[in-house]
mmCIF file with all atom_site columns, C-alpha atoms in Angstrom:
data_model
loop_
_atom_site.group_PDB
_atom_site.id
_atom_site.type_symbol
_atom_site.label_atom_id
_atom_site.label_alt_id
_atom_site.label_comp_id
_atom_site.label_asym_id
_atom_site.label_entity_id
_atom_site.label_seq_id
_atom_site.pdbx_PDB_ins_code
_atom_site.Cartn_x
_atom_site.Cartn_y
_atom_site.Cartn_z
_atom_site.occupancy
_atom_site.B_iso_or_equiv
_atom_site.pdbx_formal_charge
_atom_site.auth_seq_id
_atom_site.auth_comp_id
_atom_site.auth_asym_id
_atom_site.auth_atom_id
_atom_site.pdbx_PDB_model_num
ATOM 1   C CA . MET H 1 1   ? 22.458 -33.442 -42.553 1.00 62.00 ? 1   MET H CA 1
ATOM 2   C CA . ARG H 1 2   ? 19.264 -31.934 -43.963 1.00 66.00 ? 2   ARG H CA 1
ATOM 3   C CA . TRP H 1 3   ? 17.516 -28.954 -42.991 1.00 50.00 ? 3   TRP H CA 1
ATOM 4   C CA . GLN H 1 4   ? 14.336 -30.792 -42.869 1.00 56.00 ? 4   GLN H CA 1
ATOM 5   C CA . ILE H 1 5   ? 13.197 -34.698 -42.002 1.00 63.00 ? 5   ILE H CA 1
ATOM 6   C CA . PHE H 1 6   ? 10.173 -35.371 -44.436 1.00 56.00 ? 6   PHE H CA 1
ATOM 7   C CA . THR H 1 7   ? 10.813 -35.629 -48.106 1.00 68.00 ? 7   THR H CA 1
ATOM 8   C CA . TRP H 1 8   ? 7.384  -32.994 -48.611 1.00 58.00 ? 8   TRP H CA 1
ATOM 9   C CA . ASN H 1 9   ? 8.945  -30.715 -46.870 1.00 61.00 ? 9   ASN H CA 1
ATOM 10  C CA . ASN H 1 10  ? 10.227 -27.747 -48.027 1.00 64.00 ? 10  ASN H CA 1
ATOM 11  C CA . GLY H 1 11  ? 13.854 -27.199 -47.681 1.00 60.00 ? 11  GLY H CA 1
ATOM 12  C CA . TYR H 1 12  ? 14.334 -31.024 -47.690 1.00 64.00 ? 12  TYR H CA 1
ATOM 13  C CA . ASP H 1 13  ? 16.960 -30.585 -50.454 1.00 68.00 ? 13  ASP H CA 1
ATOM 14  C CA . TYR H 1 14  ? 18.692 -28.123 -48.406 1.00 75.00 ? 14  TYR H CA 1
ATOM 15  C CA . LYS H 1 15  ? 21.737 -29.195 -46.145 1.00 83.00 ? 15  LYS H CA 1
ATOM 16  C CA . ASN H 1 16  ? 22.807 -26.188 -43.885 1.00 89.00 ? 16  ASN H CA 1
ATOM 17  C CA . SER H 1 17  ? 25.256 -25.407 -41.586 1.00 93.00 ? 17  SER H CA 1
ATOM 18  C CA . ILE H 1 18  ? 23.069 -25.329 -38.378 1.00 93.00 ? 18  ILE H CA 1
ATOM 19  C CA . SER H 1 19  ? 21.835 -28.605 -38.838 1.00 93.00 ? 19  SER H CA 1
ATOM 20  C CA . ASN H 1 20  ? 25.391 -30.371 -39.339 1.00 96.00 ? 20  ASN H CA 1
ATOM 21  C CA . GLY H 1 21  ? 26.695 -27.596 -36.305 1.00 97.00 ? 21  GLY H CA 1
ATOM 22  C CA . CYS H 1 22  ? 24.179 -28.839 -33.982 1.00 96.00 ? 22  CYS H CA 1
ATOM 23  C CA . PHE H 1 23  ? 25.377 -32.431 -34.883 1.00 97.00 ? 23  PHE H CA 1
ATOM 24  C CA . PHE H 1 24  ? 29.087 -31.458 -34.510 1.00 98.00 ? 24  PHE H CA 1
ATOM 25  C CA . ASN H 1 25  ? 28.754 -29.327 -31.337 1.00 98.00 ? 25  ASN H CA 1
ATOM 26  C CA . ILE H 1 26  ? 26.894 -32.472 -29.258 1.00 98.00 ? 26  ILE H CA 1
ATOM 27  C CA . ALA H 1 27  ? 29.506 -34.674 -30.750 1.00 98.00 ? 27  ALA H CA 1
ATOM 28  C CA . ALA H 1 28  ? 32.323 -32.418 -29.493 1.00 98.00 ? 28  ALA H CA 1
ATOM 29  C CA . ARG H 1 29  ? 30.778 -32.115 -26.359 1.00 98.00 ? 29  ARG H CA 1
ATOM 30  C CA . LEU H 1 30  ? 30.058 -35.915 -25.656 1.00 99.00 ? 30  LEU H CA 1
ATOM 31  C CA . ALA H 1 31  ? 33.671 -36.424 -26.772 1.00 98.00 ? 31  ALA H CA 1
ATOM 32  C CA . ARG H 1 32  ? 34.789 -34.165 -24.301 1.00 98.00 ? 32  ARG H CA 1
ATOM 33  C CA . TYR H 1 33  ? 32.740 -35.380 -21.667 1.00 97.00 ? 33  TYR H CA 1
ATOM 34  C CA . THR H 1 34  ? 33.211 -38.993 -22.196 1.00 97.00 ? 34  THR H CA 1
ATOM 35  C CA . GLY H 1 35  ? 36.516 -39.215 -23.978 1.00 95.00 ? 35  GLY H CA 1
ATOM 36  C CA . ASN H 1 36  ? 34.657 -41.702 -26.397 1.00 97.00 ? 36  ASN H CA 1
ATOM 37  C CA . GLU H 1 37  ? 36.443 -41.758 -29.881 1.00 97.00 ? 37  GLU H CA 1
ATOM 38  C CA . THR H 1 38  ? 33.372 -42.705 -31.601 1.00 98.00 ? 38  THR H CA 1
ATOM 39  C CA . TYR H 1 39  ? 32.087 -39.047 -30.765 1.00 98.00 ? 39  TYR H CA 1
ATOM 40  C CA . SER H 1 40  ? 35.472 -37.325 -31.545 1.00 98.00 ? 40  SER H CA 1
ATOM 41  C CA . ASN H 1 41  ? 35.534 -38.946 -34.601 1.00 98.00 ? 41  ASN H CA 1
ATOM 42  C CA . TRP H 1 42  ? 32.162 -38.100 -35.685 1.00 98.00 ? 42  TRP H CA 1
ATOM 43  C CA . ALA H 1 43  ? 32.906 -34.393 -34.786 1.00 98.00 ? 43  ALA H CA 1
ATOM 44  C CA . GLU H 1 44  ? 36.020 -34.617 -37.040 1.00 98.00 ? 44  GLU H CA 1
ATOM 45  C CA . LYS H 1 45  ? 33.884 -35.986 -40.043 1.00 98.00 ? 45  LYS H CA 1
ATOM 46  C CA . ILE H 1 46  ? 31.470 -33.268 -40.014 1.00 97.00 ? 46  ILE H CA 1
ATOM 47  C CA . TRP H 1 47  ? 33.902 -30.646 -39.955 1.00 98.00 ? 47  TRP H CA 1
ATOM 48  C CA . GLU H 1 48  ? 35.434 -32.145 -42.726 1.00 97.00 ? 48  GLU H CA 1
ATOM 49  C CA . TRP H 1 49  ? 32.368 -32.648 -44.827 1.00 94.00 ? 49  TRP H CA 1
ATOM 50  C CA . GLU H 1 50  ? 31.306 -28.876 -43.934 1.00 94.00 ? 50  GLU H CA 1
ATOM 51  C CA . THR H 1 51  ? 34.986 -27.940 -45.219 1.00 96.00 ? 51  THR H CA 1
ATOM 52  C CA . LYS H 1 52  ? 35.044 -30.076 -48.394 1.00 93.00 ? 52  LYS H CA 1
ATOM 53  C CA . ILE H 1 53  ? 31.560 -29.252 -49.596 1.00 90.00 ? 53  ILE H CA 1
ATOM 54  C CA . GLY H 1 54  ? 32.651 -25.263 -48.843 1.00 92.00 ? 54  GLY H CA 1
ATOM 55  C CA . LEU H 1 55  ? 30.533 -24.425 -46.253 1.00 95.00 ? 55  LEU H CA 1
ATOM 56  C CA . ILE H 1 56  ? 33.630 -23.966 -44.356 1.00 97.00 ? 56  ILE H CA 1
ATOM 57  C CA . SER H 1 57  ? 36.624 -21.533 -45.835 1.00 96.00 ? 57  SER H CA 1
ATOM 58  C CA . ASP H 1 58  ? 40.106 -21.967 -45.286 1.00 96.00 ? 58  ASP H CA 1
ATOM 59  C CA . LYS H 1 59  ? 39.257 -18.820 -43.215 1.00 97.00 ? 59  LYS H CA 1
ATOM 60  C CA . HIS H 1 60  ? 37.034 -20.893 -41.238 1.00 98.00 ? 60  HIS H CA 1
ATOM 61  C CA . GLU H 1 61  ? 34.086 -18.616 -42.237 1.00 97.00 ? 61  GLU H CA 1
ATOM 62  C CA . ILE H 1 62  ? 30.820 -20.441 -41.800 1.00 97.00 ? 62  ILE H CA 1
ATOM 63  C CA . PHE H 1 63  ? 28.479 -20.368 -44.981 1.00 96.00 ? 63  PHE H CA 1
ATOM 64  C CA . ASP H 1 64  ? 24.712 -21.121 -44.305 1.00 90.00 ? 64  ASP H CA 1
ATOM 65  C CA . GLY H 1 65  ? 23.865 -24.186 -46.741 1.00 90.00 ? 65  GLY H CA 1
ATOM 66  C CA . ILE H 1 66  ? 23.592 -25.870 -49.851 1.00 88.00 ? 66  ILE H CA 1
ATOM 67  C CA . HIS H 1 67  ? 20.640 -27.019 -51.960 1.00 77.00 ? 67  HIS H CA 1
ATOM 68  C CA . PHE H 1 68  ? 21.319 -30.150 -53.986 1.00 80.00 ? 68  PHE H CA 1
ATOM 69  C CA . THR H 1 69  ? 19.610 -32.458 -56.361 1.00 73.00 ? 69  THR H CA 1
ATOM 70  C CA . ASP H 1 70  ? 20.294 -36.402 -56.937 1.00 66.00 ? 70  ASP H CA 1
ATOM 71  C CA . ASP H 1 71  ? 22.688 -35.949 -59.675 1.00 57.00 ? 71  ASP H CA 1
ATOM 72  C CA . LYS H 1 72  ? 24.149 -32.546 -58.717 1.00 63.00 ? 72  LYS H CA 1
ATOM 73  C CA . CYS H 1 73  ? 25.444 -31.766 -55.123 1.00 67.00 ? 73  CYS H CA 1
ATOM 74  C CA . PRO H 1 74  ? 25.698 -29.129 -54.781 1.00 64.00 ? 74  PRO H CA 1
ATOM 75  C CA . SER H 1 75  ? 23.414 -27.363 -57.044 1.00 63.00 ? 75  SER H CA 1
ATOM 76  C CA . THR H 1 76  ? 23.495 -23.862 -55.798 1.00 67.00 ? 76  THR H CA 1
ATOM 77  C CA . ASN H 1 77  ? 25.091 -22.617 -52.326 1.00 76.00 ? 77  ASN H CA 1
ATOM 78  C CA . ASP H 1 78  ? 23.927 -19.682 -49.907 1.00 74.00 ? 78  ASP H CA 1
ATOM 79  C CA . SER H 1 79  ? 26.980 -17.952 -48.805 1.00 85.00 ? 79  SER H CA 1
ATOM 80  C CA . THR H 1 80  ? 24.831 -16.054 -46.247 1.00 92.00 ? 80  THR H CA 1
ATOM 81  C CA . GLN H 1 81  ? 26.869 -15.997 -42.760 1.00 96.00 ? 81  GLN H CA 1
ATOM 82  C CA . TRP H 1 82  ? 24.734 -15.808 -39.827 1.00 96.00 ? 82  TRP H CA 1
ATOM 83  C CA . SER H 1 83  ? 25.976 -15.514 -36.053 1.00 98.00 ? 83  SER H CA 1
ATOM 84  C CA . TYR H 1 84  ? 24.469 -18.277 -34.934 1.00 97.00 ? 84  TYR H CA 1
ATOM 85  C CA . ASN H 1 85  ? 26.177 -20.398 -37.459 1.00 98.00 ? 85  ASN H CA 1
ATOM 86  C CA . THR H 1 86  ? 29.599 -19.233 -36.728 1.00 98.00 ? 86  THR H CA 1
ATOM 87  C CA . GLY H 1 87  ? 28.576 -19.557 -32.970 1.00 98.00 ? 87  GLY H CA 1
ATOM 88  C CA . ILE H 1 88  ? 27.532 -23.447 -33.057 1.00 98.00 ? 88  ILE H CA 1
ATOM 89  C CA . PHE H 1 89  ? 31.086 -24.264 -34.670 1.00 99.00 ? 89  PHE H CA 1
ATOM 90  C CA . LEU H 1 90  ? 33.167 -21.756 -32.467 1.00 99.00 ? 90  LEU H CA 1
ATOM 91  C CA . TYR H 1 91  ? 31.860 -23.883 -28.963 1.00 99.00 ? 91  TYR H CA 1
ATOM 92  C CA . GLY H 1 92  ? 32.071 -27.192 -30.950 1.00 99.00 ? 92  GLY H CA 1
ATOM 93  C CA . ALA H 1 93  ? 35.484 -26.177 -31.955 1.00 99.00 ? 93  ALA H CA 1
ATOM 94  C CA . ALA H 1 94  ? 36.351 -24.972 -28.338 1.00 99.00 ? 94  ALA H CA 1
ATOM 95  C CA . ALA H 1 95  ? 35.327 -28.548 -26.880 1.00 99.00 ? 95  ALA H CA 1
ATOM 96  C CA . MET H 1 96  ? 37.633 -30.310 -29.565 1.00 99.00 ? 96  MET H CA 1
ATOM 97  C CA . TYR H 1 97  ? 40.390 -27.855 -28.509 1.00 99.00 ? 97  TYR H CA 1
ATOM 98  C CA . ASN H 1 98  ? 39.954 -28.699 -25.044 1.00 98.00 ? 98  ASN H CA 1
ATOM 99  C CA . LEU H 1 99  ? 39.957 -31.998 -25.417 1.00 98.00 ? 99  LEU H CA 1
ATOM 100 C CA . THR H 1 100 ? 43.149 -32.398 -27.732 1.00 98.00 ? 100 THR H CA 1
ATOM 101 C CA . GLU H 1 101 ? 44.722 -29.508 -26.938 1.00 97.00 ? 101 GLU H CA 1
ATOM 102 C CA . SER H 1 102 ? 46.145 -29.412 -30.561 1.00 97.00 ? 102 SER H CA 1
ATOM 103 C CA . ASP H 1 103 ? 47.021 -26.320 -33.025 1.00 98.00 ? 103 ASP H CA 1
ATOM 104 C CA . THR H 1 104 ? 44.210 -27.424 -35.222 1.00 98.00 ? 104 THR H CA 1
ATOM 105 C CA . TRP H 1 105 ? 41.505 -26.898 -32.807 1.00 99.00 ? 105 TRP H CA 1
ATOM 106 C CA . LYS H 1 106 ? 43.062 -23.801 -31.556 1.00 99.00 ? 106 LYS H CA 1
ATOM 107 C CA . THR H 1 107 ? 43.850 -21.924 -34.904 1.00 98.00 ? 107 THR H CA 1
ATOM 108 C CA . ARG H 1 108 ? 39.882 -23.183 -35.862 1.00 99.00 ? 108 ARG H CA 1
ATOM 109 C CA . VAL H 1 109 ? 39.004 -21.491 -32.550 1.00 99.00 ? 109 VAL H CA 1
ATOM 110 C CA . ASP H 1 110 ? 41.031 -18.090 -33.231 1.00 99.00 ? 110 ASP H CA 1
ATOM 111 C CA . ASP H 1 111 ? 40.073 -17.831 -37.067 1.00 99.00 ? 111 ASP H CA 1
ATOM 112 C CA . MET H 1 112 ? 36.150 -18.061 -35.783 1.00 99.00 ? 112 MET H CA 1
ATOM 113 C CA . MET H 1 113 ? 36.593 -15.366 -33.110 1.00 98.00 ? 113 MET H CA 1
ATOM 114 C CA . GLU H 1 114 ? 38.072 -13.017 -35.430 1.00 98.00 ? 114 GLU H CA 1
ATOM 115 C CA . ASP H 1 115 ? 35.604 -13.523 -38.073 1.00 98.00 ? 115 ASP H CA 1
ATOM 116 C CA . ILE H 1 116 ? 32.782 -12.957 -35.123 1.00 98.00 ? 116 ILE H CA 1
ATOM 117 C CA . THR H 1 117 ? 34.861 -9.738  -33.991 1.00 97.00 ? 117 THR H CA 1
ATOM 118 C CA . ASN H 1 118 ? 35.067 -8.521  -37.942 1.00 97.00 ? 118 ASN H CA 1
ATOM 119 C CA . LYS H 1 119 ? 31.484 -9.287  -38.588 1.00 97.00 ? 119 LYS H CA 1
ATOM 120 C CA . PHE H 1 120 ? 29.032 -9.476  -36.123 1.00 98.00 ? 120 PHE H CA 1
ATOM 121 C CA . ILE H 1 121 ? 30.531 -7.012  -33.341 1.00 98.00 ? 121 ILE H CA 1
ATOM 122 C CA . LYS H 1 122 ? 29.540 -2.975  -33.942 1.00 96.00 ? 122 LYS H CA 1
ATOM 123 C CA . LYS H 1 123 ? 30.636 -0.753  -31.002 1.00 95.00 ? 123 LYS H CA 1
ATOM 124 C CA . ASP H 1 124 ? 31.395 -3.373  -29.168 1.00 97.00 ? 124 ASP H CA 1
ATOM 125 C CA . VAL H 1 125 ? 27.914 -4.978  -29.525 1.00 98.00 ? 125 VAL H CA 1
ATOM 126 C CA . ILE H 1 126 ? 26.761 -8.085  -30.988 1.00 98.00 ? 126 ILE H CA 1
ATOM 127 C CA . TYR H 1 127 ? 24.564 -7.608  -33.783 1.00 98.00 ? 127 TYR H CA 1
ATOM 128 C CA . GLU H 1 128 ? 22.982 -9.289  -36.869 1.00 97.00 ? 128 GLU H CA 1
ATOM 129 C CA . GLN H 1 129 ? 25.448 -8.074  -39.822 1.00 96.00 ? 129 GLN H CA 1
ATOM 130 C CA . PHE H 1 130 ? 23.406 -9.255  -42.645 1.00 94.00 ? 130 PHE H CA 1
ATOM 131 C CA . CYS H 1 131 ? 20.121 -7.800  -42.005 1.00 96.00 ? 131 CYS H CA 1
ATOM 132 C CA . GLU H 1 132 ? 19.881 -5.700  -38.626 1.00 94.00 ? 132 GLU H CA 1
ATOM 133 C CA . MET H 1 133 ? 21.110 -2.650  -39.984 1.00 92.00 ? 133 MET H CA 1
ATOM 134 C CA . SER H 1 134 ? 18.766 -2.567  -42.580 1.00 93.00 ? 134 SER H CA 1
ATOM 135 C CA . LYS H 1 135 ? 15.681 -3.859  -40.094 1.00 92.00 ? 135 LYS H CA 1
ATOM 136 C CA . GLN H 1 136 ? 14.944 -6.788  -42.470 1.00 94.00 ? 136 GLN H CA 1
ATOM 137 C CA . CYS H 1 137 ? 15.482 -9.622  -39.953 1.00 95.00 ? 137 CYS H CA 1
ATOM 138 C CA . ASP H 1 138 ? 12.481 -11.840 -39.645 1.00 94.00 ? 138 ASP H CA 1
ATOM 139 C CA . GLN H 1 139 ? 11.387 -13.082 -36.315 1.00 92.00 ? 139 GLN H CA 1
ATOM 140 C CA . ASP H 1 140 ? 13.782 -16.376 -36.467 1.00 92.00 ? 140 ASP H CA 1
ATOM 141 C CA . GLN H 1 141 ? 16.602 -14.238 -37.639 1.00 95.00 ? 141 GLN H CA 1
ATOM 142 C CA . GLN H 1 142 ? 16.203 -11.742 -35.002 1.00 95.00 ? 142 GLN H CA 1
ATOM 143 C CA . SER H 1 143 ? 16.942 -15.085 -32.264 1.00 96.00 ? 143 SER H CA 1
ATOM 144 C CA . PHE H 1 144 ? 20.403 -15.670 -34.088 1.00 96.00 ? 144 PHE H CA 1
ATOM 145 C CA . LYS H 1 145 ? 22.604 -13.521 -31.980 1.00 97.00 ? 145 LYS H CA 1
ATOM 146 C CA . TRP H 1 146 ? 21.136 -14.788 -28.626 1.00 96.00 ? 146 TRP H CA 1
ATOM 147 C CA . TYR H 1 147 ? 22.595 -17.798 -29.601 1.00 97.00 ? 147 TYR H CA 1
ATOM 148 C CA . LEU H 1 148 ? 26.205 -16.387 -30.429 1.00 98.00 ? 148 LEU H CA 1
ATOM 149 C CA . GLY H 1 149 ? 26.424 -14.789 -27.270 1.00 98.00 ? 149 GLY H CA 1
ATOM 150 C CA . ARG H 1 150 ? 25.513 -17.887 -25.083 1.00 98.00 ? 150 ARG H CA 1
ATOM 151 C CA . TRP H 1 151 ? 27.918 -19.793 -27.119 1.00 98.00 ? 151 TRP H CA 1
ATOM 152 C CA . LEU H 1 152 ? 30.577 -17.622 -26.860 1.00 99.00 ? 152 LEU H CA 1
ATOM 153 C CA . ALA H 1 153 ? 30.047 -17.720 -23.111 1.00 98.00 ? 153 ALA H CA 1
ATOM 154 C CA . ALA H 1 154 ? 30.526 -21.368 -23.304 1.00 98.00 ? 154 ALA H CA 1
ATOM 155 C CA . THR H 1 155 ? 33.449 -21.331 -25.439 1.00 99.00 ? 155 THR H CA 1
ATOM 156 C CA . SER H 1 156 ? 35.353 -19.126 -22.740 1.00 98.00 ? 156 SER H CA 1
ATOM 157 C CA . GLN H 1 157 ? 34.862 -22.022 -20.409 1.00 98.00 ? 157 GLN H CA 1
ATOM 158 C CA . MET H 1 158 ? 36.290 -24.656 -22.923 1.00 98.00 ? 158 MET H CA 1
ATOM 159 C CA . ALA H 1 159 ? 38.886 -22.415 -24.143 1.00 98.00 ? 159 ALA H CA 1
ATOM 160 C CA . PRO H 1 160 ? 39.748 -20.325 -21.209 1.00 98.00 ? 160 PRO H CA 1
ATOM 161 C CA . TYR H 1 161 ? 42.405 -18.198 -23.088 1.00 98.00 ? 161 TYR H CA 1
ATOM 162 C CA . THR H 1 162 ? 39.789 -16.770 -24.966 1.00 98.00 ? 162 THR H CA 1
ATOM 163 C CA . TYR H 1 163 ? 38.028 -15.386 -21.916 1.00 98.00 ? 163 TYR H CA 1
ATOM 164 C CA . GLU H 1 164 ? 39.852 -12.155 -21.676 1.00 97.00 ? 164 GLU H CA 1
ATOM 165 C CA . THR H 1 165 ? 38.142 -11.481 -25.107 1.00 97.00 ? 165 THR H CA 1
ATOM 166 C CA . ILE H 1 166 ? 34.551 -12.416 -24.557 1.00 98.00 ? 166 ILE H CA 1
ATOM 167 C CA . TYR H 1 167 ? 34.160 -11.579 -21.144 1.00 98.00 ? 167 TYR H CA 1
ATOM 168 C CA . PRO H 1 168 ? 34.461 -7.835  -21.961 1.00 98.00 ? 168 PRO H CA 1
ATOM 169 C CA . LEU H 1 169 ? 32.178 -8.090  -25.032 1.00 98.00 ? 169 LEU H CA 1
ATOM 170 C CA . LEU H 1 170 ? 29.433 -9.660  -23.115 1.00 98.00 ? 170 LEU H CA 1
ATOM 171 C CA . LEU H 1 171 ? 29.684 -6.937  -20.714 1.00 98.00 ? 171 LEU H CA 1
ATOM 172 C CA . SER H 1 172 ? 29.140 -4.196  -23.016 1.00 98.00 ? 172 SER H CA 1
ATOM 173 C CA . THR H 1 173 ? 26.417 -6.160  -24.775 1.00 97.00 ? 173 THR H CA 1
ATOM 174 C CA . ALA H 1 174 ? 24.235 -7.097  -21.854 1.00 97.00 ? 174 ALA H CA 1
ATOM 175 C CA . LYS H 1 175 ? 24.815 -3.171  -21.056 1.00 97.00 ? 175 LYS H CA 1
ATOM 176 C CA . ALA H 1 176 ? 23.258 -2.385  -24.495 1.00 96.00 ? 176 ALA H CA 1
ATOM 177 C CA . ALA H 1 177 ? 20.822 -4.804  -24.341 1.00 95.00 ? 177 ALA H CA 1
ATOM 178 C CA . VAL H 1 178 ? 19.454 -3.602  -20.861 1.00 95.00 ? 178 VAL H CA 1
ATOM 179 C CA . ALA H 1 179 ? 19.625 -0.077  -22.465 1.00 94.00 ? 179 ALA H CA 1
ATOM 180 C CA . VAL H 1 180 ? 16.933 -0.695  -25.094 1.00 93.00 ? 180 VAL H CA 1
ATOM 181 C CA . CYS H 1 181 ? 14.121 -2.036  -22.373 1.00 91.00 ? 181 CYS H CA 1
ATOM 182 C CA . THR H 1 182 ? 12.439 1.176   -22.361 1.00 89.00 ? 182 THR H CA 1
ATOM 183 C CA . GLY H 1 183 ? 9.664  0.477   -24.825 1.00 88.00 ? 183 GLY H CA 1
ATOM 184 C CA . THR H 1 184 ? 5.516  0.284   -24.539 1.00 83.00 ? 184 THR H CA 1
ATOM 185 C CA . ASP H 1 185 ? 3.442  -1.999  -27.124 1.00 72.00 ? 185 ASP H CA 1
ATOM 186 C CA . SER H 1 186 ? -0.066 -2.308  -27.122 1.00 72.00 ? 186 SER H CA 1
ATOM 187 C CA . GLY H 1 187 ? 0.571  -6.171  -27.129 1.00 72.00 ? 187 GLY H CA 1
ATOM 188 C CA . PHE H 1 188 ? 3.214  -6.149  -24.500 1.00 76.00 ? 188 PHE H CA 1
ATOM 189 C CA . LYS H 1 189 ? 1.969  -8.068  -21.289 1.00 73.00 ? 189 LYS H CA 1
ATOM 190 C CA . GLY H 1 190 ? 4.812  -6.570  -18.853 1.00 78.00 ? 190 GLY H CA 1
ATOM 191 C CA . HIS H 1 191 ? 5.239  -3.244  -17.120 1.00 83.00 ? 191 HIS H CA 1
ATOM 192 C CA . SER H 1 192 ? 4.807  -0.330  -19.218 1.00 83.00 ? 192 SER H CA 1
ATOM 193 C CA . GLY H 1 193 ? 8.486  0.978   -20.649 1.00 84.00 ? 193 GLY H CA 1
ATOM 194 C CA . THR H 1 194 ? 10.215 -2.135  -19.919 1.00 85.00 ? 194 THR H CA 1
ATOM 195 C CA . ALA H 1 195 ? 9.674  -3.539  -23.503 1.00 87.00 ? 195 ALA H CA 1
ATOM 196 C CA . CYS H 1 196 ? 12.977 -4.659  -25.107 1.00 90.00 ? 196 CYS H CA 1
ATOM 197 C CA . GLY H 1 197 ? 13.949 -3.850  -28.697 1.00 90.00 ? 197 GLY H CA 1
ATOM 198 C CA . PHE H 1 198 ? 15.750 -6.065  -31.101 1.00 93.00 ? 198 PHE H CA 1
ATOM 199 C CA . SER H 1 199 ? 18.574 -3.803  -31.693 1.00 95.00 ? 199 SER H CA 1
ATOM 200 C CA . TRP H 1 200 ? 21.139 -3.058  -28.907 1.00 96.00 ? 200 TRP H CA 1
ATOM 201 C CA . LEU H 1 201 ? 22.958 -0.740  -31.263 1.00 95.00 ? 201 LEU H CA 1
ATOM 202 C CA . THR H 1 202 ? 20.098 1.885   -31.144 1.00 88.00 ? 202 THR H CA 1
ATOM 203 C CA . THR H 1 203 ? 20.382 2.822   -27.536 1.00 84.00 ? 203 THR H CA 1
ATOM 204 C CA . THR H 1 204 ? 16.869 2.971   -27.600 1.00 86.00 ? 204 THR H CA 1
ATOM 205 C CA . TYR H 1 205 ? 13.442 0.764   -28.097 1.00 89.00 ? 205 TYR H CA 1
ATOM 206 C CA . ASP H 1 206 ? 12.851 0.323   -31.413 1.00 82.00 ? 206 ASP H CA 1
ATOM 207 C CA . GLY H 1 207 ? 9.636  -1.555  -31.668 1.00 79.00 ? 207 GLY H CA 1
ATOM 208 C CA . LEU H 1 208 ? 11.090 -4.833  -32.757 1.00 75.00 ? 208 LEU H CA 1
#
């Protein structure tokens, strides 16, 4: 799937993992809830395309997307790893594992869990590894790790064996997130001293 719908939009030439990941995730969950093979077939097709085009690696790392032209696909690729890309595919893979109980889907879940642990966890807290430490995350990117947290929680339901890994992580992350809700911003409409910062690693409000 393309990132943008209309031909005149900047990014129409970009096929990315979050667009296809949402499609994959919906197909996988509908397959799980309905048992309809049409949905599971689509989930398989999307995974296979992402793998074939190089957006899913042999280790099940999820890369951001590819630019393409009519005569060459892909023309350039963006191998950045964002937390929400891995999260959306993790949740979908967990739904497919729940449906099929297959070793193939379990391996995919396990590999993505390992990748999340290695790249998006620091001091037992979820963070955005590509831009958070340098304080260069834009407003859109600041939301990504929240999605990862949500999809990790859902994964622990679809693949219950992951609960023992995911629950402590979400608990420590939640505690760290609460700890940075101590700020006061001029534009903040809540109670003074309760504005929440972006980075949960700082232990104090970071002003973002």
